[in-house]
XYZ file of C-alpha atoms in Angstrom:
595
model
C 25.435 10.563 -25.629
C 23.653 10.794 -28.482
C 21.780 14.204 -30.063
C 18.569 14.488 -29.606
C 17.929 11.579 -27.166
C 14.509 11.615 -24.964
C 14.953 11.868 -21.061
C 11.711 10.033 -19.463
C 11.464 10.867 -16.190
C 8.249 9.726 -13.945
C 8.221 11.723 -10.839
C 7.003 10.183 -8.191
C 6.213 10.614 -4.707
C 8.417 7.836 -3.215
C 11.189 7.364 -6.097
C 12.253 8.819 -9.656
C 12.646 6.538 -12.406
C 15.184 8.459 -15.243
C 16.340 6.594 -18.360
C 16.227 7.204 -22.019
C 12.702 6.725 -24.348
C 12.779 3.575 -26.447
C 14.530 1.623 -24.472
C 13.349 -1.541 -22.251
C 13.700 -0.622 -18.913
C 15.069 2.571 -17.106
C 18.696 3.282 -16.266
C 18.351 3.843 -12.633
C 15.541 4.387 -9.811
C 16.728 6.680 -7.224
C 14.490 8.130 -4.163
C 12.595 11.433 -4.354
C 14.382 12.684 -1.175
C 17.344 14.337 0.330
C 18.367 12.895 3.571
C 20.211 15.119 6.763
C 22.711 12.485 8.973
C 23.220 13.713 12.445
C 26.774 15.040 13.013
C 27.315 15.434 9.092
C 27.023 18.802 7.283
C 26.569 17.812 3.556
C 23.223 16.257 2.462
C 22.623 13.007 1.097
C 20.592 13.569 -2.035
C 18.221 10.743 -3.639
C 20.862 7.668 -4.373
C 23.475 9.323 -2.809
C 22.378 8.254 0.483
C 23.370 4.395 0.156
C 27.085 6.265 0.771
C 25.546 7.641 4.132
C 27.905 4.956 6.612
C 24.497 5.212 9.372
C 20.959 5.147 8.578
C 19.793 5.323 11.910
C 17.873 8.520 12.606
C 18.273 10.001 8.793
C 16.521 12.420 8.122
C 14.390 12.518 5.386
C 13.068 15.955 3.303
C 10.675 14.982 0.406
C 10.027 17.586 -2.523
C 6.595 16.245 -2.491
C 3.650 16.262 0.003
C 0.061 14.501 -0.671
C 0.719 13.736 -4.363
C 2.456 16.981 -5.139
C 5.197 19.050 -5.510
C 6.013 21.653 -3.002
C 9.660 22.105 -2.684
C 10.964 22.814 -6.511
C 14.375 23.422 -4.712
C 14.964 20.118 -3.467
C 13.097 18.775 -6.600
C 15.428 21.071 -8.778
C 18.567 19.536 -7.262
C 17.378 15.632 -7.520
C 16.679 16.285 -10.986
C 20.288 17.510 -11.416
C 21.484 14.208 -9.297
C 19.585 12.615 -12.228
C 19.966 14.566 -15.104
C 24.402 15.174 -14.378
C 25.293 12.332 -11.801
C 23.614 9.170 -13.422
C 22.387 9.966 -16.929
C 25.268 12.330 -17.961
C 23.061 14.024 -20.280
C 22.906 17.551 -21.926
C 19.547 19.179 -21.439
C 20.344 21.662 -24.504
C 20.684 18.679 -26.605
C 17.769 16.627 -25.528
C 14.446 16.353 -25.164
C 12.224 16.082 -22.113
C 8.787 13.585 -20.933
C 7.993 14.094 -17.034
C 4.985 11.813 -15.691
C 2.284 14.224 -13.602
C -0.157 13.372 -11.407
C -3.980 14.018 -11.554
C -5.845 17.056 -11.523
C -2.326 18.981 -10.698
C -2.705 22.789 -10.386
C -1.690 25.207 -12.969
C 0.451 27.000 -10.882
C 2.566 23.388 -10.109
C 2.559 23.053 -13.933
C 3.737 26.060 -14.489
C 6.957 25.879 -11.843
C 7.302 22.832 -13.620
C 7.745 24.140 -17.137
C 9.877 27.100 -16.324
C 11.962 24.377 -14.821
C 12.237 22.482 -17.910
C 13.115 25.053 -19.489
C 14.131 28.274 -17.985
C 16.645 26.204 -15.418
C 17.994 22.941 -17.444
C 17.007 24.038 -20.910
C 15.358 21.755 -22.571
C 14.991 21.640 -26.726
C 11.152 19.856 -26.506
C 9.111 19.274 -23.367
C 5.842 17.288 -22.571
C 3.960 16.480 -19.986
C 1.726 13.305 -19.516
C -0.720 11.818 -16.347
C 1.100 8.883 -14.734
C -1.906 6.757 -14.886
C -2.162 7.364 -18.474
C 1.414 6.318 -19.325
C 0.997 3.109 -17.025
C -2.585 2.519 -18.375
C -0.699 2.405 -21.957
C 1.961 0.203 -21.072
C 0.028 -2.416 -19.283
C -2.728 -2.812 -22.157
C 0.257 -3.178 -24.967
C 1.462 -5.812 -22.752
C -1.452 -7.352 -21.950
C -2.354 -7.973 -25.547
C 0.841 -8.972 -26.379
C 0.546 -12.143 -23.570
C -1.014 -15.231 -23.723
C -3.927 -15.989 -20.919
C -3.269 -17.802 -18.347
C -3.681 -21.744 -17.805
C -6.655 -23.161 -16.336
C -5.937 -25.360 -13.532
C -6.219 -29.321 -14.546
C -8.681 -30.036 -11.745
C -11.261 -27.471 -13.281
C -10.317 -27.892 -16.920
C -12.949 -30.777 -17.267
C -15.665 -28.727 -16.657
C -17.959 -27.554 -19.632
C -19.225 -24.686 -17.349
C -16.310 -23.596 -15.999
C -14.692 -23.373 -19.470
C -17.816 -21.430 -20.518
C -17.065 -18.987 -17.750
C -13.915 -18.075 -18.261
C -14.066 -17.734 -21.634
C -16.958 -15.628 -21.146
C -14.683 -13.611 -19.031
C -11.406 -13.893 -21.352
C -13.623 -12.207 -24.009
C -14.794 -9.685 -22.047
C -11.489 -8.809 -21.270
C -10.358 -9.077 -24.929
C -13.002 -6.657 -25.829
C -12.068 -4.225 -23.125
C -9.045 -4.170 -24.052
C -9.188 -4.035 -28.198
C -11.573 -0.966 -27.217
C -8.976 1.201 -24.926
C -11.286 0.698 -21.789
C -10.258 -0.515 -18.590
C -10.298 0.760 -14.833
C -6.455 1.809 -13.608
C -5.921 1.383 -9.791
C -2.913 3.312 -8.926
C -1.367 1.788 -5.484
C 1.056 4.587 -4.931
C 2.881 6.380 -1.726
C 1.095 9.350 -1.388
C -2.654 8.239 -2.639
C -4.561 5.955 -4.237
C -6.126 6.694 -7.514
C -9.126 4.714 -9.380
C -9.185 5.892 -12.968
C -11.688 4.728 -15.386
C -10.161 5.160 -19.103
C -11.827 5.096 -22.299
C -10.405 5.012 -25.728
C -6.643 5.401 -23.765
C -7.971 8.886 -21.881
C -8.738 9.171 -18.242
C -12.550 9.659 -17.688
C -11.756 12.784 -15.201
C -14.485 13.255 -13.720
C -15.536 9.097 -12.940
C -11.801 9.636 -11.147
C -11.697 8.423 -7.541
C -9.144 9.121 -4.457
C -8.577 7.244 -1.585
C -6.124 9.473 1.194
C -4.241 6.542 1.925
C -0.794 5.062 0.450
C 2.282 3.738 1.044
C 3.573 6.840 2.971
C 0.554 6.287 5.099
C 0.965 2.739 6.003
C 4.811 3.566 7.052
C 3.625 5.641 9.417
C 1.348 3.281 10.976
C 3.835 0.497 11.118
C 5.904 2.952 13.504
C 3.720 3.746 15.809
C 2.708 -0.171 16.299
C 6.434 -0.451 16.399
C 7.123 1.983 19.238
C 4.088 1.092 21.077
C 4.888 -2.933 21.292
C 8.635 -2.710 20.772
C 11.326 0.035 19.646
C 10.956 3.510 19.296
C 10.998 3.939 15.862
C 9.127 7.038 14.917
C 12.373 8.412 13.719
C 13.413 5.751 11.732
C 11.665 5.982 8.364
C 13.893 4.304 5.893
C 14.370 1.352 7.829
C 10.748 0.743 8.471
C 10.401 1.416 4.774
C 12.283 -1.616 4.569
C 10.527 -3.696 6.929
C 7.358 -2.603 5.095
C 8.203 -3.365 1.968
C 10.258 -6.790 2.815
C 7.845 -8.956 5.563
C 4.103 -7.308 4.937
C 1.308 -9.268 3.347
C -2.157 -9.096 2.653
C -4.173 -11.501 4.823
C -7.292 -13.371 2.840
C -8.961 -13.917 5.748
C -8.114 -11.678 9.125
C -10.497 -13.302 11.359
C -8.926 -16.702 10.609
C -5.235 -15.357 11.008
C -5.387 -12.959 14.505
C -5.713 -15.961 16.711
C -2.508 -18.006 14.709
C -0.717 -14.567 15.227
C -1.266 -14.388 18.702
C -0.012 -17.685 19.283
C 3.671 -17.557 21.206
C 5.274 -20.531 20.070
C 6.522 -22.337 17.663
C 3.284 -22.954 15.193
C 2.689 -19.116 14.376
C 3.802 -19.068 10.907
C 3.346 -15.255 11.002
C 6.056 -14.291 13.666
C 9.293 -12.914 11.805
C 12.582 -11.469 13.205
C 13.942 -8.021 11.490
C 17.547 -7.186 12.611
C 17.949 -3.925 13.432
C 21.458 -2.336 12.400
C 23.893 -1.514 14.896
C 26.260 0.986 13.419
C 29.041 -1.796 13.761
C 28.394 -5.205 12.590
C 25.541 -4.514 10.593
C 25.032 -1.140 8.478
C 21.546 -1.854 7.233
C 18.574 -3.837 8.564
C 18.228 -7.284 7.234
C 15.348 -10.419 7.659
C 16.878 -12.894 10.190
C 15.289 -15.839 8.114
C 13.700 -14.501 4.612
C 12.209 -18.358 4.529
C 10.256 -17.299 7.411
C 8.820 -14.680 5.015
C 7.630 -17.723 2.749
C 5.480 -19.734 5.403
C 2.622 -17.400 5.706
C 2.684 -16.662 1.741
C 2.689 -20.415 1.094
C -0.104 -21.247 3.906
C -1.955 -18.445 1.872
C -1.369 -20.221 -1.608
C -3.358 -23.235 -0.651
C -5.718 -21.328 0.973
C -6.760 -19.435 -1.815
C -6.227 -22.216 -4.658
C -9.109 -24.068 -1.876
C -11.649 -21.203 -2.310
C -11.196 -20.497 -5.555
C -11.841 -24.031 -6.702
C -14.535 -24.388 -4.350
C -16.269 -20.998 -5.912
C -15.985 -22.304 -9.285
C -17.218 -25.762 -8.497
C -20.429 -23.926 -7.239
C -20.461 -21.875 -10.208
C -20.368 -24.883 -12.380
C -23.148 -26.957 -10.068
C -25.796 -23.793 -10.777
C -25.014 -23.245 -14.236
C -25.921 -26.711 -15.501
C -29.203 -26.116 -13.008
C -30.230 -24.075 -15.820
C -32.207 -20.776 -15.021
C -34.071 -22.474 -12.054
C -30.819 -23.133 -10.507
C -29.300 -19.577 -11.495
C -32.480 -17.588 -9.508
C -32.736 -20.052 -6.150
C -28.167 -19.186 -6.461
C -29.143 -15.923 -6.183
C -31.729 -16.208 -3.682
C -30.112 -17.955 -1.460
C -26.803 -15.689 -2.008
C -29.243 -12.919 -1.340
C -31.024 -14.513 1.695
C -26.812 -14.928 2.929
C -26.283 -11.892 2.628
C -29.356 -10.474 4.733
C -28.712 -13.011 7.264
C -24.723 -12.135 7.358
C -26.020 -8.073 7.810
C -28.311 -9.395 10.898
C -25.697 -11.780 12.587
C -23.094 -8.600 12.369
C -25.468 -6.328 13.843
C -26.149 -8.719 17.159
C -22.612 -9.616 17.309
C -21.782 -5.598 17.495
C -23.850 -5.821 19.909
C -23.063 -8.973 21.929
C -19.176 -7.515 21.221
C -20.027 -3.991 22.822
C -21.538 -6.186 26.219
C -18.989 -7.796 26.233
C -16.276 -5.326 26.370
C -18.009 -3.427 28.745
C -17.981 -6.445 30.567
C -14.499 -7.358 29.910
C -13.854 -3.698 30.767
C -15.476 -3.718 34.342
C -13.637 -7.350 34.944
C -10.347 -6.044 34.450
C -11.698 -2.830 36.512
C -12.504 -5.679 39.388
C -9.123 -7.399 39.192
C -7.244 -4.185 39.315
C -9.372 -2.998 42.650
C -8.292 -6.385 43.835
C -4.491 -6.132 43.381
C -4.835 -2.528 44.421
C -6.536 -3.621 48.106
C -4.025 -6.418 48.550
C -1.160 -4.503 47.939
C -2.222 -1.818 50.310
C -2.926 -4.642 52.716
C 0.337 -6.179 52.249
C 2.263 -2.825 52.806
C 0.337 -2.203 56.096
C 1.437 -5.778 57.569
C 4.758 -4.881 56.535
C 4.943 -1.625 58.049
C 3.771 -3.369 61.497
C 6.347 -5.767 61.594
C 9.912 -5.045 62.225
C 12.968 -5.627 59.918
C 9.816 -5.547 56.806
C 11.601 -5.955 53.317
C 10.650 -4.225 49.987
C 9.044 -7.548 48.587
C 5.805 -5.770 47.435
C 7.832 -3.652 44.561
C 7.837 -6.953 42.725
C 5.043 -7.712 42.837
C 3.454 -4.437 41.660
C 5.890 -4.388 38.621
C 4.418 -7.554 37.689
C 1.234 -6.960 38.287
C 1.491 -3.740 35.750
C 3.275 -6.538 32.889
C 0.332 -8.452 33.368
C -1.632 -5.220 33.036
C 0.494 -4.345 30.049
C -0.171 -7.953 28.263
C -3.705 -7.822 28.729
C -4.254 -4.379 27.074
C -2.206 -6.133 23.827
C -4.619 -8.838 24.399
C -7.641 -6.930 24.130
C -6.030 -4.957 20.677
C -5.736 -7.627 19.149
C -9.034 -9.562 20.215
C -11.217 -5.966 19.009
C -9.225 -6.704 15.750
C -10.464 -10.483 15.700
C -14.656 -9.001 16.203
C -16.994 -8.219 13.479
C -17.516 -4.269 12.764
C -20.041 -2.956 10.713
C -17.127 -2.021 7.567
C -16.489 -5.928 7.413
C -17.439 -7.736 3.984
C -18.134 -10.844 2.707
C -14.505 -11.628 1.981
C -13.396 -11.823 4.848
C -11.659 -8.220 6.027
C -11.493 -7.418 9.577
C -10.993 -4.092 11.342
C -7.445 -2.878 11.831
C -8.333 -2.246 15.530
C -5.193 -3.908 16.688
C -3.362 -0.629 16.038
C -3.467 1.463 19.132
C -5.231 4.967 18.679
C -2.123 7.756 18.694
C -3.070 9.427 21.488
C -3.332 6.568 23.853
C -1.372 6.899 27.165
C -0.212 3.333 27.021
C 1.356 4.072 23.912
C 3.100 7.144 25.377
C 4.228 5.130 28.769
C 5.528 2.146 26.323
C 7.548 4.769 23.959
C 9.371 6.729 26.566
C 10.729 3.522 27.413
C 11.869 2.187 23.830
C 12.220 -1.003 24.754
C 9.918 -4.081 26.459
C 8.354 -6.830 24.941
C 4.963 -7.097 23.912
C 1.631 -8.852 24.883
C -0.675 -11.189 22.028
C 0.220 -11.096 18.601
C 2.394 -7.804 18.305
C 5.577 -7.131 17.802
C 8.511 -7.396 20.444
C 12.138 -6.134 20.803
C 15.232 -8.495 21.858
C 17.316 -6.094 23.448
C 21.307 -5.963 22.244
C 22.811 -7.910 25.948
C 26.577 -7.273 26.303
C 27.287 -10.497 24.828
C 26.858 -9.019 21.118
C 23.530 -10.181 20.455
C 22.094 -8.349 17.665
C 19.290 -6.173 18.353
C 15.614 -7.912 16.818
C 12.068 -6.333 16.393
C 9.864 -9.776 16.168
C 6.741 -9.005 14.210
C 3.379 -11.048 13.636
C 0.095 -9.836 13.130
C 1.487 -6.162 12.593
C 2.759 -8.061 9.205
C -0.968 -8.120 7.681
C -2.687 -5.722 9.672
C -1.312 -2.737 8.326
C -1.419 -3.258 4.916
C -5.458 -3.411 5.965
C -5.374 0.068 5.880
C -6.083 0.100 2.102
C -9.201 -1.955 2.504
C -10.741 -0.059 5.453
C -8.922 2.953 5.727
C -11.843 4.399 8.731
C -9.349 2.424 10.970
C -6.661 4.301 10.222
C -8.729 7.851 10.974
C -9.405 8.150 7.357
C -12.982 8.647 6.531
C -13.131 7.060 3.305
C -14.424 4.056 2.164
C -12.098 0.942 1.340
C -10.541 0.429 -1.938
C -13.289 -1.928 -3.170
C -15.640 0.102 -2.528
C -14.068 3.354 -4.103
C -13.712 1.201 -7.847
C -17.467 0.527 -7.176
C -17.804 4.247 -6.671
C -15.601 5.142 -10.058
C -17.329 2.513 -12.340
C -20.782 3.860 -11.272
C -19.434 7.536 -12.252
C -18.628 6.227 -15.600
C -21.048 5.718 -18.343
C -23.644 2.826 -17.965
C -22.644 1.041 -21.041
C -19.526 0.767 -20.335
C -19.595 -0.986 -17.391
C -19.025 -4.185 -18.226
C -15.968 -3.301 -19.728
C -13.830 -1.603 -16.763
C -15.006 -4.868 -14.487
C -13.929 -7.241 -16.871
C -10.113 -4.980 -17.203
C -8.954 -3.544 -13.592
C -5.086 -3.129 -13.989
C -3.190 -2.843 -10.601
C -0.311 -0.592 -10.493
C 2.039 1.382 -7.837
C 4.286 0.418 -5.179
C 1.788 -0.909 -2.782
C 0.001 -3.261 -5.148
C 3.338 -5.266 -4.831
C 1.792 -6.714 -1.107
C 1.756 -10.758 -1.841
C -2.271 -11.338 -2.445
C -2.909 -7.977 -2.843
C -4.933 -8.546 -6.195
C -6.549 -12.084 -4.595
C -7.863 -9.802 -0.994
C -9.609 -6.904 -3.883
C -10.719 -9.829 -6.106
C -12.751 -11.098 -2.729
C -13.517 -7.733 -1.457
C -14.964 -6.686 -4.989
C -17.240 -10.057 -6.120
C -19.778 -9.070 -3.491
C -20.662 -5.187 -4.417
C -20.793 -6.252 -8.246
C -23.407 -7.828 -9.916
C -23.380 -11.680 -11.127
C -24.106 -11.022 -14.097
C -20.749 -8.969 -14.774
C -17.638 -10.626 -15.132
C -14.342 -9.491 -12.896
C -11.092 -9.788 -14.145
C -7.958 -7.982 -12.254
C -4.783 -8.044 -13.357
C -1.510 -7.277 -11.768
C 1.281 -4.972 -13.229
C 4.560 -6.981 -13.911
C 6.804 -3.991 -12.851
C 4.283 -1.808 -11.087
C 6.576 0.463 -10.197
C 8.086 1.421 -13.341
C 4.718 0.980 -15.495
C 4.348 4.903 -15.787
C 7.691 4.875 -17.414
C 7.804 1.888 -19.291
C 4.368 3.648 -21.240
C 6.188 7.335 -21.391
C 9.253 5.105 -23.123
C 6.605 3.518 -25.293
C 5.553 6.592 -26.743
C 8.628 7.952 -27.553
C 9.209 4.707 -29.734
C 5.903 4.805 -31.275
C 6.752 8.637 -32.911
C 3.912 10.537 -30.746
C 6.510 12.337 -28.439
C 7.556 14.431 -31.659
C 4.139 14.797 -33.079
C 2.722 16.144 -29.127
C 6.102 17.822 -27.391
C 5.971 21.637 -26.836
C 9.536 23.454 -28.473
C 11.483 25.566 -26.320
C 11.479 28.376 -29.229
C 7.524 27.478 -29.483
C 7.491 28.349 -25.574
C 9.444 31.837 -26.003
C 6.841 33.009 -28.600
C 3.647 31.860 -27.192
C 4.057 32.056 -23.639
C 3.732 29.087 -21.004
C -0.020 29.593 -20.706
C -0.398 28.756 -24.550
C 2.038 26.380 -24.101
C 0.099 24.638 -21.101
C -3.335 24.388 -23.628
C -1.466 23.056 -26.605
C 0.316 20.206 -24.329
C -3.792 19.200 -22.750
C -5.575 19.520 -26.274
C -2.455 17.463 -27.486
């Protein structure tokens, strides 16, 4: 290796990305865990575990809990996986940049920098926010690329072109100024930062409780409600996450093709679950299955946004006559939407009841013939057991119409829907429910409507499948209404609103016109289409919205930290390890802020 080299390490909740400053991408990504195997006495620590020969009930131990660390023990010894096993690097000879997350406590800074250098010795050390690092990546590379086409269909248009021009320059400007809004997608969180001149505004700075880690979680207990038991599997349904979800445009429109059973739901995907023999990790039957939904999706949106800038173009050359009865009527929309999805709350809520006391009715029916059945039996002689049979199929039935009704509360309007078409998340059964008990003591079954169902392995070899359909874009919906997930927070839309209006009034303009989408979950297809939709309601006409999506969203944060090192500032801001001996870590802590 050679002296004097810069480890950059970003830290993050779900994976570490190590490598070397100045260069192009990162040597390795490795997870920020240490996993336990069943039967096995030795540890699997961060890449280490792709050795582990099962994966089936791993267990996982993560250094870092709601954004932060909390174990330095296991985060001491995946830094030496890092720092020994892949980079084969001297810390006494080299320097050290570590990513940090927001508003991180002194004491966590300081555990980290008597890490740094108390335990590996480093020669220089500095510490950096994550959204900072990625917020400096994206805008060198967004300044270095050329804006995107128009499409030929639109490109005729005067207006149009006016538009987005109007919009381009915003952007431009934002840019050329250091100002933009950062949305940070990542697994334990999710951050809104508003920058200016390259530093975070900290106190505009908003959090939404809900991340990757989050919508894991939720995927398993849909999972071992419908299907498998899977609560204990959390790499594999990692996997499943992260290889068949999607962000739905439009909900509403998309619960009743989920739902469907045969061959037209384009939604319905089989996962294959590893078996310990033939198959060592889980695996998409058909990954062009994957595609149908993401290409039905593609049209879709090309439709609306053509049709939205066709109207944009139509009031435009109406001149300012045209632009106020736009608004009016938009406004007069609105209104009308707000009274339509109070009476259908209310027409919904009569009609579950009613639904409710139906079911109630059918139930007391099965329940009286039964009993009359077993009586008749009982009175004659040589009576068979024919009524089990019936009673186990009367609770399927019973079983299919609860999935039913999930999935059609999912489908109604709620009060937290917007314009763009989001829907409530209320397919996902409440944790506590005693179906969802009764259906994972059993691990296996099949499920009713549009979830999930398990084929089970028959002693023919058939490889164990979880089917999944509308769990595939109603979980990621956690991020947009996160109140159906238990979190009482608003939606990510409406937490940038909430950060931009924190931020100074002038400036406005300029972190709509340049939202930058980073972090693992941003990497949902139509993740940045759903927010664009979500967000053109609760922001003016009059300002321009442009989001852009991170490349590598994952390894922005580092990318940026490797960015500085080329650029010279590393050596100009890093604290010495001699400067840390003299002044102390507390001094040490000030000059690395102020830096």
């Amino acid at each position: 290796m050679e002296k004097g080299r810069v480890v950059v390490l970003d830290n993050g909740g779900a994976t570490c990305k190590i490598g070397f400053g100045g260069e192009a991408e990162p040597v390795k990504v490795i997870p920020n865990f240490v996993a336990k195997a069943k039967g096995l006495k030795r540890p699997f620590v961060a890449d280490l575990v792709d050795t582990c020969p099962d994966i089936k009930g791993l267990g996982v131990l993560r250094p870092v809990d709601r954004g932060y660390v909390v174990n330095w023990d296991l985060q001491r010894s995946i830094w030496d996986r890092a720092f020994s096993g892949i980079l084969k690097v001297q810390p006494s000879s080299a320097s050290l940049l570590v990513s940090e997350p927001l508003f991180s406590l002194p004491s966590i800074q300081r555990s980290m920098d008597e890490l740094a250098f108390e335990h590996f010795g480093f020669r220089s050390y500095l510490r950096v926010p994550a959204p900072v690092l990625a917020y400096r990546y994206e805008t060198s590379t967004l300044l270095d690329s050329p804006p995107p086409p128009m499409p030929s269909s639109l490109a005729s248009s005067s207006a149009v072109s006016a538009s987005s021009a109007s919009a381009a320059a915003s952007s431009a400007m934002a840019l050329q100024a250091g100002c933009g809004l950062l949305v940070d997608a990542g697994f334990s969180f999710t951050h809104a930062v508003p920058i200016w001149n390259n530093k975070p505004l900290l106190h505009a700075v908003r959090r939404m409780n809900v991340g990757g880690k989050a919508l894991t979680n939720v995927l398993k207990e849909v999972v071992s409600y419908r299907a498998w038991n899977m609560m204990d599997e959390t790499l594999i349904m990692d996997h499943v996450k992260e290889s068949m979800c999607l962000v739905s445009l439009f909900p509403t429109r998309h619960l009743p093709l989920a739902r469907k059973r045969d061959t037209g739901n384009i939604f319905r995907v089989e996962y294959l679950l590893p078996d310990g023999v033939t198959l060592q990790r889980g695996q998409v039957k058909d990954p062009a299955a994957v595609l149908l939904a993401v290409k039905a999706q593609e049209a879709l949106w090309e439709q609306h946004r053509e049709e939205g800038e066709r109207e944009e173009a139509v009031l435009r050359r109406g001149g300012g006559e045209g632009r106020e009865v736009g608004r009016r009527k938009k406004g007069g929309d609105r209104h009308e939407g707000r009274k339509k999805s109070g009476s259908n709350e209310r027409v919904g809520k009569r009609e579950e009841g009613g639904e409710g006391e139906e079911r109630g009715r059918k139930r007391g029916r099965r329940g009286g013939e039964g009993e009359r059945e077993e009586e008749s039996q009982e009175q004659e002689q040589g009576g068979g057991g024919g009524g089990g049979g019936g009673g186990e199929q009367d609770e399927e039935d019973d079983e299919d119409e609860e999935d039913e009704d999930w999935d059609e509360r999912a489908g109604r309007g709620k009060p937290g829907a917007t314009a763009g078409g989001g829907a409530s998340a209320a397919a996902i059964p409440p944790p506590g429910d005693s179906g969802s008990a009764r259906r994972m003591a059993g691990s296996r079954g099949t499920a009713g409507g549009g979830g999930g169902s398990a084929s089970r392995d028959g002693g023919g070899g058939q490889q164990p499948e979880l089917s999944l359909a509308s769990e595939r874009f109603m979980v990621p919906e956690g991020l947009f209404h996160p109140s159906d997930f238990g979190v009482n927070q608003a939606g990510l839309a409406e937490t940038i609103v909430a950060s931009v209006s924190a931020a100074p009034r002038v400036i406005h303009p300029l972190l709509f016109s340049n939202i930058v989408l980073v972090g693992g979950s941003c990497q949902f297809p139509f993740f940045k289409e759903r927010l664009e939709l979500e967000l053109r309601p609760l922001v003016p006409d009059s300002l321009p919205i442009h989001i852009s999506l991170s490349q590598s969203p994952v390894v922005s944060a580092w990318k940026g930290g490797s960015n500085l090192v080329r650029s010279g500032e590393f050596a100009r801001r890093a604290v010495t390890k001699k400067q840390c001996e003299e002044l102390g870590f507390e001094r040490c802590a000030e000059l690395m802020r102020h830096s």
